[in-house]
Tab-separated table of N, CA, C and O in Angstrom:
chain	number	residue	atom	x	y	z
A	18	UNK	N	-51.931	26.990	100.155
A	18	UNK	CA	-50.578	27.772	99.808
A	18	UNK	C	-50.654	28.354	98.395
A	18	UNK	O	-51.676	27.562	98.048
A	19	UNK	N	-50.467	29.586	98.045
A	19	UNK	CA	-51.022	30.074	97.147
A	19	UNK	C	-49.617	29.359	95.962
A	19	UNK	O	-48.232	30.153	96.121
A	20	UNK	N	-49.885	28.880	94.754
A	20	UNK	CA	-49.105	27.931	93.980
A	20	UNK	C	-48.393	28.939	93.011
A	20	UNK	O	-47.274	28.540	92.805
A	21	UNK	N	-49.135	29.971	93.000
A	21	UNK	CA	-48.833	31.005	91.707
A	21	UNK	C	-47.538	31.943	92.188
A	21	UNK	O	-46.874	31.692	91.290
A	22	UNK	N	-47.267	32.420	93.233
A	22	UNK	CA	-46.205	33.078	93.759
A	22	UNK	C	-45.173	31.836	94.501
A	22	UNK	O	-44.127	32.465	94.925
A	23	UNK	N	-45.472	30.616	94.125
A	23	UNK	CA	-44.535	29.877	94.970
A	23	UNK	C	-43.231	29.740	94.720
A	23	UNK	O	-42.120	29.682	95.643
A	24	UNK	N	-42.685	29.783	93.588
A	24	UNK	CA	-41.476	30.219	92.935
A	24	UNK	C	-40.607	31.227	93.590
A	24	UNK	O	-39.837	31.672	94.040
A	25	UNK	N	-41.526	32.036	93.510
A	25	UNK	CA	-41.116	33.751	93.684
A	25	UNK	C	-40.832	33.803	94.880
A	25	UNK	O	-39.828	34.028	95.788
A	26	UNK	N	-41.474	33.419	96.180
A	26	UNK	CA	-41.126	33.054	97.759
A	26	UNK	C	-40.612	32.068	98.254
A	26	UNK	O	-39.308	32.510	98.913
A	27	UNK	N	-40.264	31.321	97.282
A	27	UNK	CA	-38.977	30.099	97.390
A	27	UNK	C	-37.787	30.866	97.014
A	27	UNK	O	-36.784	30.345	97.858
A	28	UNK	N	-37.125	31.290	96.086
A	28	UNK	CA	-36.513	32.449	95.924
A	28	UNK	C	-36.134	33.290	97.258
A	28	UNK	O	-34.967	33.581	97.371
A	29	UNK	N	-37.245	34.014	97.819
A	29	UNK	CA	-37.028	35.220	98.735
A	29	UNK	C	-36.173	34.191	99.890
A	29	UNK	O	-35.470	34.452	101.027
A	30	UNK	N	-37.148	32.590	100.151
A	30	UNK	CA	-36.637	32.271	101.661
A	30	UNK	C	-34.791	31.672	101.443
A	30	UNK	O	-34.141	31.608	102.036
A	31	UNK	N	-34.682	31.416	100.145
A	31	UNK	CA	-32.719	30.593	99.581
A	31	UNK	C	-32.244	31.965	99.871
A	31	UNK	O	-31.232	32.252	100.748
A	32	UNK	N	-32.813	33.290	99.233
A	32	UNK	CA	-32.072	34.416	99.621
A	32	UNK	C	-31.831	34.715	100.822
A	32	UNK	O	-30.815	35.793	101.467
A	33	UNK	N	-32.834	34.797	101.715
A	33	UNK	CA	-32.964	35.015	103.202
A	33	UNK	C	-31.667	34.280	103.786
A	33	UNK	O	-31.203	34.994	104.630
A	34	UNK	N	-31.673	33.049	103.565
A	34	UNK	CA	-30.768	32.362	104.267
A	34	UNK	C	-29.335	32.398	103.700
A	34	UNK	O	-28.542	32.392	104.510
A	35	UNK	N	-29.206	33.133	102.793
A	35	UNK	CA	-28.088	33.196	102.143
A	35	UNK	C	-27.487	34.550	102.719
A	35	UNK	O	-26.330	34.738	103.863
A	36	UNK	N	-28.033	35.442	102.577
A	36	UNK	CA	-27.956	37.225	103.039
A	36	UNK	C	-28.714	37.312	104.162
A	36	UNK	O	-27.969	38.522	105.207
A	37	UNK	N	-29.182	36.555	105.082
A	37	UNK	CA	-30.015	37.016	106.081
A	37	UNK	C	-30.821	38.264	105.866
A	37	UNK	O	-30.496	39.170	107.333
A	38	UNK	N	-31.272	38.483	105.059
A	38	UNK	CA	-31.600	39.890	104.772
A	38	UNK	C	-33.309	39.795	103.349
A	38	UNK	O	-32.618	39.684	102.482
A	39	UNK	N	-34.235	39.895	104.351
A	39	UNK	CA	-35.201	40.203	103.205
A	39	UNK	C	-35.911	41.608	103.500
A	39	UNK	O	-36.410	41.713	104.619
A	40	UNK	N	-36.017	42.520	102.925
A	40	UNK	CA	-36.544	43.881	102.786
A	40	UNK	C	-38.283	44.159	103.020
A	40	UNK	O	-38.797	42.697	102.305
A	41	UNK	N	-38.777	44.830	103.474
A	41	UNK	CA	-40.060	44.913	104.088
A	41	UNK	C	-40.433	45.602	101.878
A	41	UNK	O	-41.909	44.875	101.875
A	42	UNK	N	-39.336	45.952	101.480
A	42	UNK	CA	-40.051	46.313	99.931
A	42	UNK	C	-40.488	44.986	99.166
A	42	UNK	O	-41.495	44.590	98.596
A	43	UNK	N	-39.548	43.618	99.687
A	43	UNK	CA	-39.763	42.561	98.824
A	43	UNK	C	-41.106	41.889	99.438
A	43	UNK	O	-41.350	41.173	98.703
A	44	UNK	N	-41.545	42.183	100.596
A	44	UNK	CA	-42.796	41.718	101.614
A	44	UNK	C	-43.829	42.176	100.259
A	44	UNK	O	-44.721	41.828	99.751
A	45	UNK	N	-43.795	43.701	100.059
A	45	UNK	CA	-44.877	44.283	99.232
A	45	UNK	C	-45.012	44.079	98.358
A	45	UNK	O	-46.103	43.792	97.429
A	46	UNK	N	-43.554	43.458	97.425
A	46	UNK	CA	-43.695	43.467	96.052
A	46	UNK	C	-44.471	41.512	95.984
A	46	UNK	O	-45.311	41.577	95.077
A	47	UNK	N	-44.303	40.815	96.829
A	47	UNK	CA	-45.036	39.724	96.903
A	47	UNK	C	-46.230	39.612	96.976
A	47	UNK	O	-47.142	39.023	96.284
A	48	UNK	N	-46.859	40.629	98.264
A	48	UNK	CA	-48.208	40.637	97.657
A	48	UNK	C	-48.586	41.575	96.924
A	48	UNK	O	-49.946	41.195	96.298
A	49	UNK	N	-48.424	42.548	95.962
A	49	UNK	CA	-48.542	43.624	94.840
A	49	UNK	C	-48.564	42.470	93.986
A	49	UNK	O	-49.809	42.251	93.284
A	50	UNK	N	-47.843	41.344	93.724
A	50	UNK	CA	-47.993	40.480	92.877
A	50	UNK	C	-48.840	39.483	92.706
A	50	UNK	O	-49.621	39.455	92.021
A	51	UNK	N	-49.082	39.236	94.021
A	51	UNK	CA	-50.512	38.439	94.310
A	51	UNK	C	-52.121	38.992	94.028
A	51	UNK	O	-52.634	38.329	93.048
A	52	UNK	N	-51.760	40.657	94.087
A	52	UNK	CA	-53.019	40.983	93.918
A	52	UNK	C	-52.931	41.352	92.627
A	52	UNK	O	-53.914	41.357	91.419
A	53	UNK	N	-51.945	41.634	91.805
A	53	UNK	CA	-52.104	41.781	90.764
A	53	UNK	C	-52.541	40.313	89.543
A	53	UNK	O	-53.265	40.601	88.555
A	54	UNK	N	-52.194	39.329	90.131
A	54	UNK	CA	-52.357	38.097	89.525
A	54	UNK	C	-54.120	37.728	90.034
A	54	UNK	O	-54.756	36.857	89.643
A	55	UNK	N	-54.518	38.720	90.493
A	55	UNK	CA	-56.180	38.668	90.933
A	55	UNK	C	-56.240	37.724	92.059
A	55	UNK	O	-57.711	37.034	92.290
A	56	UNK	N	-55.647	37.483	92.928
A	56	UNK	CA	-55.337	36.458	93.757
A	56	UNK	C	-55.754	37.496	95.284
A	56	UNK	O	-55.335	38.754	94.889
A	57	UNK	N	-56.451	36.840	96.618
A	57	UNK	CA	-56.599	38.095	97.375
A	57	UNK	C	-56.208	37.008	98.530
A	57	UNK	O	-57.317	36.432	99.060
A	58	UNK	N	-55.299	37.151	98.959
A	58	UNK	CA	-54.850	36.477	100.244
A	58	UNK	C	-55.735	36.679	101.288
A	58	UNK	O	-56.412	38.072	101.610
A	59	UNK	N	-56.161	35.770	101.839
A	59	UNK	CA	-56.756	36.063	103.383
A	59	UNK	C	-55.826	36.292	104.012
A	59	UNK	O	-56.344	36.779	105.220
A	60	UNK	N	-54.661	34.954	104.423
A	60	UNK	CA	-53.537	35.047	105.264
A	60	UNK	C	-52.373	35.426	104.822
A	60	UNK	O	-52.293	35.083	103.615
A	61	UNK	N	-51.301	35.955	105.615
A	61	UNK	CA	-49.844	35.917	105.072
A	61	UNK	C	-49.343	35.256	106.467
A	61	UNK	O	-49.576	35.293	107.269
A	62	UNK	N	-48.772	34.396	106.258
A	62	UNK	CA	-47.965	33.180	107.022
A	62	UNK	C	-46.750	33.681	107.228
A	62	UNK	O	-45.870	33.306	105.955
A	63	UNK	N	-46.077	33.829	108.407
A	63	UNK	CA	-44.827	34.498	108.270
A	63	UNK	C	-44.211	33.598	109.483
A	63	UNK	O	-44.380	33.597	110.540
A	64	UNK	N	-42.968	33.173	109.282
A	64	UNK	CA	-41.626	32.377	110.177
A	64	UNK	C	-41.565	33.426	111.147
A	64	UNK	O	-41.726	34.455	110.930
A	65	UNK	N	-41.551	32.712	112.298
A	65	UNK	CA	-41.023	33.695	113.599
A	65	UNK	C	-39.784	34.682	113.457
A	65	UNK	O	-39.919	35.849	114.080
A	66	UNK	N	-38.681	34.417	112.949
A	66	UNK	CA	-37.970	34.956	112.584
A	66	UNK	C	-37.666	35.942	111.395
A	66	UNK	O	-37.415	37.125	111.744
A	67	UNK	N	-38.379	35.243	110.240
A	67	UNK	CA	-38.983	36.548	109.621
A	67	UNK	C	-40.111	37.822	110.190
A	67	UNK	O	-39.682	38.832	109.761
A	68	UNK	N	-40.571	37.345	111.210
A	68	UNK	CA	-41.985	38.221	111.364
A	68	UNK	C	-40.621	39.518	112.172
A	68	UNK	O	-40.780	40.787	112.417
A	69	UNK	N	-39.770	38.517	113.434
A	69	UNK	CA	-39.109	39.477	114.089
A	69	UNK	C	-38.322	40.170	113.518
A	69	UNK	O	-38.330	41.986	113.890
A	70	UNK	N	-37.795	39.947	112.079
A	70	UNK	CA	-37.009	40.817	110.985
A	70	UNK	C	-38.086	41.898	110.810
A	70	UNK	O	-37.464	43.118	110.974
A	71	UNK	N	-39.143	41.621	110.362
A	71	UNK	CA	-40.031	42.959	109.687
A	71	UNK	C	-40.206	43.641	110.738
A	71	UNK	O	-40.720	44.896	110.599
A	72	UNK	N	-40.501	43.313	111.571
A	72	UNK	CA	-41.316	44.071	113.149
A	72	UNK	C	-39.852	45.275	113.598
A	72	UNK	O	-40.212	45.819	114.144
A	73	UNK	N	-38.864	44.888	112.890
A	73	UNK	CA	-37.717	46.051	113.254
A	73	UNK	C	-37.983	47.222	112.000
A	73	UNK	O	-37.079	48.338	112.481
A	74	UNK	N	-38.722	47.096	111.456
A	74	UNK	CA	-38.718	47.830	110.217
A	74	UNK	C	-40.125	49.065	110.954
A	74	UNK	O	-41.078	48.449	111.553
A	75	UNK	N	-39.883	50.168	111.309
A	75	UNK	CA	-40.969	50.776	111.783
A	75	UNK	C	-42.409	51.058	110.993
A	75	UNK	O	-43.623	51.175	111.605
A	76	UNK	N	-42.523	50.838	109.724
A	76	UNK	CA	-43.637	51.042	109.023
A	76	UNK	C	-44.513	49.528	109.103
A	76	UNK	O	-45.413	49.823	109.274
A	77	UNK	N	-43.723	48.626	108.920
A	77	UNK	CA	-44.411	47.653	108.988
A	77	UNK	C	-45.054	47.448	110.833
A	77	UNK	O	-46.054	47.079	111.035
A	78	UNK	N	-44.012	47.524	111.640
A	78	UNK	CA	-45.037	47.514	113.110
A	78	UNK	C	-45.805	48.268	113.316
A	78	UNK	O	-46.612	47.886	114.258
A	79	UNK	N	-45.320	49.448	113.077
A	79	UNK	CA	-46.610	50.116	113.194
A	79	UNK	C	-47.729	50.220	112.564
A	79	UNK	O	-49.046	50.359	113.635
A	80	UNK	N	-47.827	49.775	111.826
A	80	UNK	CA	-49.030	49.306	110.704
A	80	UNK	C	-49.733	47.949	111.752
A	80	UNK	O	-50.707	47.883	111.622
A	81	UNK	N	-48.721	46.924	111.736
A	81	UNK	CA	-49.393	45.946	112.694
A	81	UNK	C	-49.808	46.211	113.840
A	81	UNK	O	-50.758	45.800	114.306
A	82	UNK	N	-49.185	47.110	114.911
A	82	UNK	CA	-49.482	47.005	116.082
A	82	UNK	C	-50.496	48.054	116.007
A	82	UNK	O	-51.763	47.943	116.970
A	83	UNK	N	-50.855	48.868	115.072
A	83	UNK	CA	-52.047	49.858	114.877
A	83	UNK	C	-53.417	48.688	114.386
A	83	UNK	O	-54.513	49.880	114.369
A	84	UNK	N	-52.854	47.775	113.977
A	84	UNK	CA	-54.339	47.201	112.934
A	84	UNK	C	-55.289	46.345	114.431
A	84	UNK	O	-56.585	46.516	113.782
A	85	UNK	N	-54.896	45.949	115.593
A	85	UNK	CA	-55.810	45.517	116.281
A	85	UNK	C	-54.560	45.419	117.817
A	85	UNK	O	-53.733	45.147	117.742
A	86	UNK	N	-55.915	45.566	119.024
A	86	UNK	CA	-55.093	45.163	120.183
A	86	UNK	C	-54.372	43.811	120.446
A	86	UNK	O	-53.548	43.425	121.031
A	87	UNK	N	-55.409	43.252	120.064
A	87	UNK	CA	-55.437	41.488	119.795
A	87	UNK	C	-54.659	41.094	119.133
A	87	UNK	O	-54.560	41.040	117.815
A	88	UNK	N	-53.099	40.598	119.329
A	88	UNK	CA	-52.201	40.153	118.661
A	88	UNK	C	-53.006	38.978	117.416
A	88	UNK	O	-52.335	38.835	116.558
A	89	UNK	N	-53.727	38.156	117.739
A	89	UNK	CA	-54.347	37.186	117.261
A	89	UNK	C	-55.262	37.782	116.162
A	89	UNK	O	-55.426	36.931	114.965
A	90	UNK	N	-55.266	38.822	116.436
A	90	UNK	CA	-56.008	39.198	115.289
A	90	UNK	C	-55.610	40.848	114.115
A	90	UNK	O	-55.755	41.636	113.288
A	91	UNK	N	-54.052	40.561	113.972
A	91	UNK	CA	-53.274	42.072	113.353
A	91	UNK	C	-53.453	41.179	111.934
A	91	UNK	O	-53.365	40.373	111.946
A	92	UNK	N	-52.992	42.771	111.394
A	92	UNK	CA	-52.990	42.548	110.103
A	92	UNK	C	-51.411	43.611	109.390
A	92	UNK	O	-51.660	44.373	110.036
A	93	UNK	N	-51.762	43.008	108.101
A	93	UNK	CA	-50.582	43.990	107.568
A	93	UNK	C	-51.516	44.177	106.147
A	93	UNK	O	-51.651	42.886	105.378
A	94	UNK	N	-51.629	45.376	105.732
A	94	UNK	CA	-52.334	45.550	104.706
A	94	UNK	C	-53.531	45.203	104.381
A	94	UNK	O	-53.769	44.545	103.189
A	95	UNK	N	-54.337	44.855	105.392
A	95	UNK	CA	-55.446	44.172	105.333
A	95	UNK	C	-55.529	42.748	105.204
A	95	UNK	O	-56.343	42.280	105.304
A	96	UNK	N	-54.341	41.987	105.507
A	96	UNK	CA	-54.332	40.891	105.601
A	96	UNK	C	-53.727	39.882	107.058
A	96	UNK	O	-53.209	40.784	107.546
A	97	UNK	N	-54.646	39.201	107.261
A	97	UNK	CA	-54.105	38.625	108.306
A	97	UNK	C	-53.285	38.218	108.634
A	97	UNK	O	-52.636	37.590	107.759
A	98	UNK	N	-52.325	38.400	109.578
A	98	UNK	CA	-50.803	37.669	110.029
A	98	UNK	C	-51.200	36.491	110.716
A	98	UNK	O	-51.537	36.206	111.695
A	99	UNK	N	-50.426	35.182	110.460
A	99	UNK	CA	-50.301	34.210	111.342
A	99	UNK	C	-48.690	33.985	111.194
A	99	UNK	O	-47.804	33.629	110.410
A	100	UNK	N	-48.064	34.042	112.556
A	100	UNK	CA	-46.886	33.561	112.742
A	100	UNK	C	-46.462	31.951	112.889
A	100	UNK	O	-47.773	31.680	113.809
A	101	UNK	N	-45.958	31.548	112.411
A	101	UNK	CA	-45.607	30.161	112.359
A	101	UNK	C	-44.348	29.693	112.919
A	101	UNK	O	-43.388	30.610	113.450
A	102	UNK	N	-43.944	28.302	113.364
A	102	UNK	CA	-43.058	28.062	113.900
A	102	UNK	C	-41.695	27.850	112.775
A	102	UNK	O	-40.594	27.345	113.454
A	103	UNK	N	-42.081	27.962	111.728
A	103	UNK	CA	-40.973	27.420	110.596
A	103	UNK	C	-40.375	29.288	110.646
A	103	UNK	O	-41.022	30.007	111.072
A	104	UNK	N	-38.857	29.333	110.717
A	104	UNK	CA	-38.336	30.151	111.053
A	104	UNK	C	-38.284	31.084	109.666
A	104	UNK	O	-38.401	32.410	110.219
A	105	UNK	N	-38.438	30.678	108.408
A	105	UNK	CA	-38.316	31.543	107.665
A	105	UNK	C	-39.518	31.530	106.614
A	105	UNK	O	-39.620	32.100	105.295
A	106	UNK	N	-40.406	31.025	106.960
A	106	UNK	CA	-42.138	30.495	105.957
A	106	UNK	C	-42.279	32.182	105.638
A	106	UNK	O	-42.409	33.024	106.468
A	107	UNK	N	-42.768	32.390	104.318
A	107	UNK	CA	-43.353	33.192	103.988
A	107	UNK	C	-44.366	32.860	102.852
A	107	UNK	O	-43.882	32.379	101.801
A	108	UNK	N	-45.867	32.915	103.195
A	108	UNK	CA	-46.309	32.296	102.297
A	108	UNK	C	-48.273	32.978	102.353
A	108	UNK	O	-48.071	33.614	103.469
A	109	UNK	N	-48.893	32.906	101.468
A	109	UNK	CA	-49.949	33.494	101.327
A	109	UNK	C	-51.116	32.280	101.597
A	109	UNK	O	-51.022	31.084	100.407
A	110	UNK	N	-52.318	32.361	102.281
A	110	UNK	CA	-53.328	31.568	101.959
A	110	UNK	C	-54.742	32.500	101.968
A	110	UNK	O	-54.966	33.496	101.997
A	111	UNK	N	-55.070	31.670	100.742
A	111	UNK	CA	-56.302	32.121	99.920
A	111	UNK	C	-57.556	31.987	100.305
A	111	UNK	O	-58.499	32.444	100.538
A	112	UNK	N	-57.747	30.701	100.987
A	112	UNK	CA	-58.973	30.270	101.688
A	112	UNK	C	-58.588	29.847	103.130
A	112	UNK	O	-57.514	29.853	103.680
A	113	UNK	N	-59.636	29.999	104.168
A	113	UNK	CA	-59.420	29.707	105.207
A	113	UNK	C	-59.848	28.827	105.906
A	113	UNK	O	-60.395	27.877	105.235
C-alpha cells in the first residue's frame, strides 16, 4: 500500500461512510496526487461497494469495460483494478 497518500485515502473512507458518496472526481484526484508525487501505482484496490458505486458513473464504467474483455484484466486510467472483499477499500499498490 502507498503510505504517501494513506491519510488522504483514509479521509475518503471516513467521508464515504458518513456521506455514502465519493465521486469519481475524488478518485481522479487521488490518482493525480500519486502521480504528482512521482509514484506510479501498478494496481488500484477498490472495495466491492466502492467499485459498484463507481460503476454507476458512465465515464468510469465505459473506460473499465472498454479496457479488456476479461474482468481480471480491466484497468482505469492505465492502472489495473483489483476488487476486494473490504466494502470501502481504496488503496494503491506500487509493486506487484
